[in-house]
mmCIF file with all atom_site columns, C-alpha atoms in Angstrom:
data_model
loop_
_atom_site.group_PDB
_atom_site.id
_atom_site.type_symbol
_atom_site.label_atom_id
_atom_site.label_alt_id
_atom_site.label_comp_id
_atom_site.label_asym_id
_atom_site.label_entity_id
_atom_site.label_seq_id
_atom_site.pdbx_PDB_ins_code
_atom_site.Cartn_x
_atom_site.Cartn_y
_atom_site.Cartn_z
_atom_site.occupancy
_atom_site.B_iso_or_equiv
_atom_site.pdbx_formal_charge
_atom_site.auth_seq_id
_atom_site.auth_comp_id
_atom_site.auth_asym_id
_atom_site.auth_atom_id
_atom_site.pdbx_PDB_model_num
ATOM 1   C CA . MET V 1 1   ? 162.215 140.142 51.915 1.00 54.00 ? 534 MET V CA 1
ATOM 2   C CA . ASP V 1 2   ? 161.668 140.520 48.352 1.00 68.00 ? 535 ASP V CA 1
ATOM 3   C CA . GLU V 1 3   ? 164.866 139.496 47.536 1.00 75.00 ? 536 GLU V CA 1
ATOM 4   C CA . VAL V 1 4   ? 164.130 136.487 49.220 1.00 65.00 ? 537 VAL V CA 1
ATOM 5   C CA . ILE V 1 5   ? 161.061 135.777 47.370 1.00 65.00 ? 538 ILE V CA 1
ATOM 6   C CA . THR V 1 6   ? 162.561 136.736 43.821 1.00 73.00 ? 539 THR V CA 1
ATOM 7   C CA . ARG V 1 7   ? 165.358 133.718 44.776 1.00 71.00 ? 540 ARG V CA 1
ATOM 8   C CA . LEU V 1 8   ? 162.609 131.527 45.773 1.00 65.00 ? 541 LEU V CA 1
ATOM 9   C CA . ALA V 1 9   ? 160.293 132.004 42.867 1.00 70.00 ? 542 ALA V CA 1
ATOM 10  C CA . SER V 1 10  ? 163.310 131.328 40.677 1.00 77.00 ? 543 SER V CA 1
ATOM 11  C CA . SER V 1 11  ? 164.850 128.439 42.083 1.00 74.00 ? 544 SER V CA 1
ATOM 12  C CA . LEU V 1 12  ? 160.780 127.029 43.015 1.00 75.00 ? 545 LEU V CA 1
ATOM 13  C CA . PRO V 1 13  ? 158.611 125.091 40.831 1.00 77.00 ? 546 PRO V CA 1
ATOM 14  C CA . PRO V 1 14  ? 155.086 128.026 40.342 1.00 75.00 ? 547 PRO V CA 1
ATOM 15  C CA . PRO V 1 15  ? 152.836 126.279 42.573 1.00 74.00 ? 548 PRO V CA 1
ATOM 16  C CA . LEU V 1 16  ? 155.559 126.122 45.886 1.00 79.00 ? 549 LEU V CA 1
ATOM 17  C CA . VAL V 1 17  ? 156.161 129.946 45.528 1.00 78.00 ? 550 VAL V CA 1
ATOM 18  C CA . ALA V 1 18  ? 152.615 131.522 46.834 1.00 79.00 ? 551 ALA V CA 1
ATOM 19  C CA . GLY V 1 19  ? 153.115 129.122 49.741 1.00 79.00 ? 552 GLY V CA 1
ATOM 20  C CA . ALA V 1 20  ? 156.588 129.886 50.274 1.00 77.00 ? 553 ALA V CA 1
ATOM 21  C CA . ALA V 1 21  ? 155.833 133.550 50.104 1.00 78.00 ? 554 ALA V CA 1
ATOM 22  C CA . ARG V 1 22  ? 152.725 133.410 52.936 1.00 79.00 ? 555 ARG V CA 1
ATOM 23  C CA . LEU V 1 23  ? 155.047 131.595 55.079 1.00 75.00 ? 556 LEU V CA 1
ATOM 24  C CA . LEU V 1 24  ? 157.426 134.450 54.965 1.00 75.00 ? 557 LEU V CA 1
ATOM 25  C CA . GLY V 1 25  ? 154.359 136.967 55.699 1.00 78.00 ? 558 GLY V CA 1
ATOM 26  C CA . HIS V 1 26  ? 154.119 137.939 52.008 1.00 76.00 ? 559 HIS V CA 1
ATOM 27  C CA . ALA V 1 27  ? 150.774 136.105 50.774 1.00 75.00 ? 560 ALA V CA 1
ATOM 28  C CA . VAL V 1 28  ? 150.115 136.751 47.196 1.00 72.00 ? 561 VAL V CA 1
ATOM 29  C CA . ASP V 1 29  ? 146.554 136.115 47.617 1.00 77.00 ? 562 ASP V CA 1
ATOM 30  C CA . GLU V 1 30  ? 143.315 135.516 49.808 1.00 83.00 ? 563 GLU V CA 1
ATOM 31  C CA . LEU V 1 31  ? 142.036 132.087 51.468 1.00 84.00 ? 564 LEU V CA 1
ATOM 32  C CA . GLU V 1 32  ? 140.845 131.034 54.405 1.00 87.00 ? 565 GLU V CA 1
ATOM 33  C CA . PRO V 1 33  ? 142.417 129.888 57.168 1.00 83.00 ? 566 PRO V CA 1
ATOM 34  C CA . GLU V 1 34  ? 142.417 126.260 56.577 1.00 85.00 ? 567 GLU V CA 1
ATOM 35  C CA . ALA V 1 35  ? 143.204 126.970 52.947 1.00 85.00 ? 568 ALA V CA 1
ATOM 36  C CA . ALA V 1 36  ? 146.315 128.959 53.974 1.00 82.00 ? 569 ALA V CA 1
ATOM 37  C CA . ARG V 1 37  ? 147.620 126.252 56.052 1.00 82.00 ? 570 ARG V CA 1
ATOM 38  C CA . ARG V 1 38  ? 147.087 123.626 53.211 1.00 84.00 ? 571 ARG V CA 1
ATOM 39  C CA . GLN V 1 39  ? 148.978 125.374 50.843 1.00 83.00 ? 572 GLN V CA 1
ATOM 40  C CA . VAL V 1 40  ? 152.441 126.647 53.455 1.00 81.00 ? 573 VAL V CA 1
ATOM 41  C CA . HIS V 1 41  ? 152.159 122.406 54.530 1.00 81.00 ? 574 HIS V CA 1
ATOM 42  C CA . ASP V 1 42  ? 151.919 121.812 50.432 1.00 83.00 ? 575 ASP V CA 1
ATOM 43  C CA . SER V 1 43  ? 154.710 124.194 49.800 1.00 82.00 ? 576 SER V CA 1
ATOM 44  C CA . LEU V 1 44  ? 157.212 123.435 52.880 1.00 81.00 ? 577 LEU V CA 1
ATOM 45  C CA . ALA V 1 45  ? 156.886 119.243 51.432 1.00 81.00 ? 578 ALA V CA 1
ATOM 46  C CA . GLY V 1 46  ? 157.390 120.402 48.163 1.00 81.00 ? 579 GLY V CA 1
ATOM 47  C CA . MET V 1 47  ? 160.454 123.051 48.893 1.00 80.00 ? 580 MET V CA 1
ATOM 48  C CA . LEU V 1 48  ? 162.171 119.635 50.903 1.00 80.00 ? 581 LEU V CA 1
ATOM 49  C CA . GLY V 1 49  ? 161.770 117.611 47.465 1.00 78.00 ? 582 GLY V CA 1
ATOM 50  C CA . VAL V 1 50  ? 162.913 120.218 45.430 1.00 78.00 ? 583 VAL V CA 1
ATOM 51  C CA . LEU V 1 51  ? 166.288 121.237 47.710 1.00 76.00 ? 584 LEU V CA 1
ATOM 52  C CA . SER V 1 52  ? 166.967 117.414 48.331 1.00 79.00 ? 585 SER V CA 1
ATOM 53  C CA . GLY V 1 53  ? 166.911 116.536 44.860 1.00 79.00 ? 586 GLY V CA 1
ATOM 54  C CA . GLY V 1 54  ? 165.930 113.297 45.844 1.00 77.00 ? 587 GLY V CA 1
ATOM 55  C CA . ARG V 1 55  ? 169.188 113.073 47.546 1.00 84.00 ? 588 ARG V CA 1
ATOM 56  C CA . PRO V 1 56  ? 168.810 111.977 51.547 1.00 84.00 ? 589 PRO V CA 1
ATOM 57  C CA . VAL V 1 57  ? 167.613 113.901 54.013 1.00 83.00 ? 590 VAL V CA 1
ATOM 58  C CA . VAL V 1 58  ? 168.343 114.705 57.836 1.00 87.00 ? 591 VAL V CA 1
ATOM 59  C CA . MET V 1 59  ? 165.716 117.225 59.380 1.00 85.00 ? 592 MET V CA 1
ATOM 60  C CA . ALA V 1 60  ? 166.618 117.841 63.112 1.00 89.00 ? 593 ALA V CA 1
ATOM 61  C CA . VAL V 1 61  ? 164.611 119.334 64.962 1.00 89.00 ? 594 VAL V CA 1
ATOM 62  C CA . GLU V 1 62  ? 165.503 120.705 68.659 1.00 91.00 ? 595 GLU V CA 1
ATOM 63  C CA . ASP V 1 63  ? 163.460 121.627 71.538 1.00 91.00 ? 596 ASP V CA 1
ATOM 64  C CA . VAL V 1 64  ? 160.355 120.303 70.357 1.00 89.00 ? 597 VAL V CA 1
ATOM 65  C CA . HIS V 1 65  ? 158.771 120.847 73.878 1.00 90.00 ? 598 HIS V CA 1
ATOM 66  C CA . TRP V 1 66  ? 158.517 124.521 72.776 1.00 92.00 ? 599 TRP V CA 1
ATOM 67  C CA . LEU V 1 67  ? 156.503 123.673 69.475 1.00 89.00 ? 600 LEU V CA 1
ATOM 68  C CA . ASP V 1 68  ? 153.665 125.062 69.209 1.00 89.00 ? 601 ASP V CA 1
ATOM 69  C CA . GLN V 1 69  ? 150.480 122.422 67.373 1.00 88.00 ? 602 GLN V CA 1
ATOM 70  C CA . SER V 1 70  ? 150.630 124.268 64.091 1.00 85.00 ? 603 SER V CA 1
ATOM 71  C CA . SER V 1 71  ? 154.513 123.464 64.084 1.00 85.00 ? 604 SER V CA 1
ATOM 72  C CA . ALA V 1 72  ? 153.971 120.264 65.335 1.00 87.00 ? 605 ALA V CA 1
ATOM 73  C CA . ASP V 1 73  ? 151.715 119.230 62.660 1.00 86.00 ? 606 ASP V CA 1
ATOM 74  C CA . VAL V 1 74  ? 153.749 120.614 59.844 1.00 84.00 ? 607 VAL V CA 1
ATOM 75  C CA . LEU V 1 75  ? 156.834 118.448 61.234 1.00 85.00 ? 608 LEU V CA 1
ATOM 76  C CA . ALA V 1 76  ? 153.678 115.735 61.464 1.00 84.00 ? 609 ALA V CA 1
ATOM 77  C CA . GLU V 1 77  ? 153.290 115.975 57.601 1.00 81.00 ? 610 GLU V CA 1
ATOM 78  C CA . LEU V 1 78  ? 157.125 116.461 56.789 1.00 81.00 ? 611 LEU V CA 1
ATOM 79  C CA . ILE V 1 79  ? 157.577 113.470 58.166 1.00 79.00 ? 612 ILE V CA 1
ATOM 80  C CA . ARG V 1 80  ? 155.194 111.223 56.759 1.00 77.00 ? 613 ARG V CA 1
ATOM 81  C CA . LEU V 1 81  ? 156.141 112.395 53.216 1.00 72.00 ? 614 LEU V CA 1
ATOM 82  C CA . PRO V 1 82  ? 155.912 109.746 50.496 1.00 66.00 ? 615 PRO V CA 1
ATOM 83  C CA . GLY V 1 83  ? 159.416 107.722 49.932 1.00 64.00 ? 616 GLY V CA 1
ATOM 84  C CA . SER V 1 84  ? 160.342 110.166 46.859 1.00 66.00 ? 617 SER V CA 1
ATOM 85  C CA . THR V 1 85  ? 162.421 112.381 49.560 1.00 71.00 ? 618 THR V CA 1
ATOM 86  C CA . PRO V 1 86  ? 164.102 109.511 51.854 1.00 77.00 ? 619 PRO V CA 1
ATOM 87  C CA . MET V 1 87  ? 164.364 110.925 55.374 1.00 79.00 ? 620 MET V CA 1
ATOM 88  C CA . GLY V 1 88  ? 165.830 110.773 58.489 1.00 82.00 ? 621 GLY V CA 1
ATOM 89  C CA . VAL V 1 89  ? 164.364 112.877 61.770 1.00 83.00 ? 622 VAL V CA 1
ATOM 90  C CA . ILE V 1 90  ? 166.401 113.416 64.433 1.00 88.00 ? 623 ILE V CA 1
ATOM 91  C CA . LEU V 1 91  ? 164.170 115.081 67.337 1.00 88.00 ? 624 LEU V CA 1
ATOM 92  C CA . THR V 1 92  ? 165.474 116.673 70.625 1.00 88.00 ? 625 THR V CA 1
ATOM 93  C CA . THR V 1 93  ? 163.327 117.563 73.932 1.00 88.00 ? 626 THR V CA 1
ATOM 94  C CA . ARG V 1 94  ? 163.152 117.591 77.325 1.00 87.00 ? 627 ARG V CA 1
ATOM 95  C CA . ALA V 1 95  ? 160.810 115.473 79.523 1.00 84.00 ? 628 ALA V CA 1
ATOM 96  C CA . GLU V 1 96  ? 158.267 117.576 79.364 1.00 86.00 ? 629 GLU V CA 1
ATOM 97  C CA . GLY V 1 97  ? 158.114 117.354 74.859 1.00 84.00 ? 630 GLY V CA 1
ATOM 98  C CA . LEU V 1 98  ? 158.814 113.794 75.433 1.00 85.00 ? 631 LEU V CA 1
ATOM 99  C CA . GLU V 1 99  ? 154.842 112.898 74.741 1.00 86.00 ? 632 GLU V CA 1
ATOM 100 C CA . ARG V 1 100 ? 154.822 114.769 71.514 1.00 86.00 ? 633 ARG V CA 1
ATOM 101 C CA . ALA V 1 101 ? 158.349 113.876 70.438 1.00 85.00 ? 634 ALA V CA 1
ATOM 102 C CA . SER V 1 102 ? 157.060 109.993 70.411 1.00 84.00 ? 635 SER V CA 1
ATOM 103 C CA . THR V 1 103 ? 154.013 110.869 68.574 1.00 83.00 ? 636 THR V CA 1
ATOM 104 C CA . LEU V 1 104 ? 155.943 112.490 65.877 1.00 82.00 ? 637 LEU V CA 1
ATOM 105 C CA . ALA V 1 105 ? 158.337 109.872 65.908 1.00 81.00 ? 638 ALA V CA 1
ATOM 106 C CA . ALA V 1 106 ? 155.757 106.744 65.317 1.00 80.00 ? 639 ALA V CA 1
ATOM 107 C CA . GLU V 1 107 ? 154.940 108.939 62.220 1.00 75.00 ? 640 GLU V CA 1
ATOM 108 C CA . ALA V 1 108 ? 158.363 108.322 60.863 1.00 72.00 ? 641 ALA V CA 1
ATOM 109 C CA . LYS V 1 109 ? 157.842 104.433 61.538 1.00 72.00 ? 642 LYS V CA 1
ATOM 110 C CA . LEU V 1 110 ? 161.293 104.021 63.081 1.00 64.00 ? 643 LEU V CA 1
ATOM 111 C CA . SER V 1 111 ? 162.700 105.056 65.875 1.00 72.00 ? 644 SER V CA 1
ATOM 112 C CA . ALA V 1 112 ? 165.084 105.115 68.606 1.00 77.00 ? 645 ALA V CA 1
ATOM 113 C CA . GLU V 1 113 ? 165.190 106.835 71.816 1.00 79.00 ? 646 GLU V CA 1
ATOM 114 C CA . ILE V 1 114 ? 167.814 107.768 73.562 1.00 82.00 ? 647 ILE V CA 1
ATOM 115 C CA . ALA V 1 115 ? 167.564 109.022 76.871 1.00 80.00 ? 648 ALA V CA 1
ATOM 116 C CA . VAL V 1 116 ? 170.192 111.498 78.301 1.00 81.00 ? 649 VAL V CA 1
ATOM 117 C CA . GLU V 1 117 ? 170.285 112.686 81.577 1.00 82.00 ? 650 GLU V CA 1
ATOM 118 C CA . PRO V 1 118 ? 171.380 116.933 82.708 1.00 81.00 ? 651 PRO V CA 1
ATOM 119 C CA . LEU V 1 119 ? 174.971 117.410 82.904 1.00 80.00 ? 652 LEU V CA 1
ATOM 120 C CA . GLY V 1 120 ? 176.478 116.931 86.721 1.00 83.00 ? 653 GLY V CA 1
ATOM 121 C CA . PRO V 1 121 ? 178.077 119.655 88.330 1.00 80.00 ? 654 PRO V CA 1
ATOM 122 C CA . ASP V 1 122 ? 181.835 117.939 87.352 1.00 83.00 ? 655 ASP V CA 1
ATOM 123 C CA . SER V 1 123 ? 180.413 117.575 83.627 1.00 85.00 ? 656 SER V CA 1
ATOM 124 C CA . VAL V 1 124 ? 179.887 121.188 82.962 1.00 82.00 ? 657 VAL V CA 1
ATOM 125 C CA . PRO V 1 125 ? 183.454 122.080 82.987 1.00 83.00 ? 658 PRO V CA 1
ATOM 126 C CA . LEU V 1 126 ? 184.672 119.827 80.814 1.00 86.00 ? 659 LEU V CA 1
ATOM 127 C CA . VAL V 1 127 ? 182.052 120.824 78.214 1.00 85.00 ? 660 VAL V CA 1
ATOM 128 C CA . ALA V 1 128 ? 182.670 124.000 78.341 1.00 83.00 ? 661 ALA V CA 1
ATOM 129 C CA . ALA V 1 129 ? 186.439 123.880 78.349 1.00 85.00 ? 662 ALA V CA 1
ATOM 130 C CA . ALA V 1 130 ? 185.831 121.234 75.470 1.00 89.00 ? 663 ALA V CA 1
ATOM 131 C CA . VAL V 1 131 ? 183.539 123.991 73.272 1.00 88.00 ? 664 VAL V CA 1
ATOM 132 C CA . LEU V 1 132 ? 185.272 127.010 74.282 1.00 85.00 ? 665 LEU V CA 1
ATOM 133 C CA . GLY V 1 133 ? 188.808 126.193 75.142 1.00 86.00 ? 666 GLY V CA 1
ATOM 134 C CA . PRO V 1 134 ? 190.399 125.794 78.067 1.00 80.00 ? 667 PRO V CA 1
ATOM 135 C CA . PRO V 1 135 ? 190.631 127.468 80.403 1.00 81.00 ? 668 PRO V CA 1
ATOM 136 C CA . VAL V 1 136 ? 187.203 128.207 81.331 1.00 79.00 ? 669 VAL V CA 1
ATOM 137 C CA . GLY V 1 137 ? 186.400 130.294 84.477 1.00 77.00 ? 670 GLY V CA 1
ATOM 138 C CA . SER V 1 138 ? 184.148 129.477 86.784 1.00 72.00 ? 671 SER V CA 1
ATOM 139 C CA . GLY V 1 139 ? 181.683 132.075 85.926 1.00 75.00 ? 672 GLY V CA 1
ATOM 140 C CA . VAL V 1 140 ? 180.973 130.931 82.947 1.00 74.00 ? 673 VAL V CA 1
ATOM 141 C CA . CYS V 1 141 ? 180.296 127.175 84.612 1.00 71.00 ? 674 CYS V CA 1
ATOM 142 C CA . GLU V 1 142 ? 177.531 128.889 86.924 1.00 70.00 ? 675 GLU V CA 1
ATOM 143 C CA . LEU V 1 143 ? 175.692 130.461 84.150 1.00 58.00 ? 676 LEU V CA 1
#
């Protein structure tokens, strides 16, 4: 882990390093919980900007229905980043996460919703064969 922190420190502006270290479980200073949260959020936003180099970014977040509130909060902040980091956001969720995904999509100002129905029993072997290569045993499809 120290190697990761060292590499981050060499590639990020100094104000972002402390938040990145905190995010990885290596806090370099004592902060109140709200200040620590703010530091991590600011560092994530800064890292995204640095790593993108001003180029457009596509951020894909799968299984939004599993996000805890803290993760949803930081994701909402990243989605609202100023135009210096052009960003597209792809969110996937099951029906139980649709409200949260819709709220996050509204933050992005532009959104499209594509509803995908669950695969039927006849489709599962076709998808499995496309991913794994044929032939696919019936046991794989029953998982």
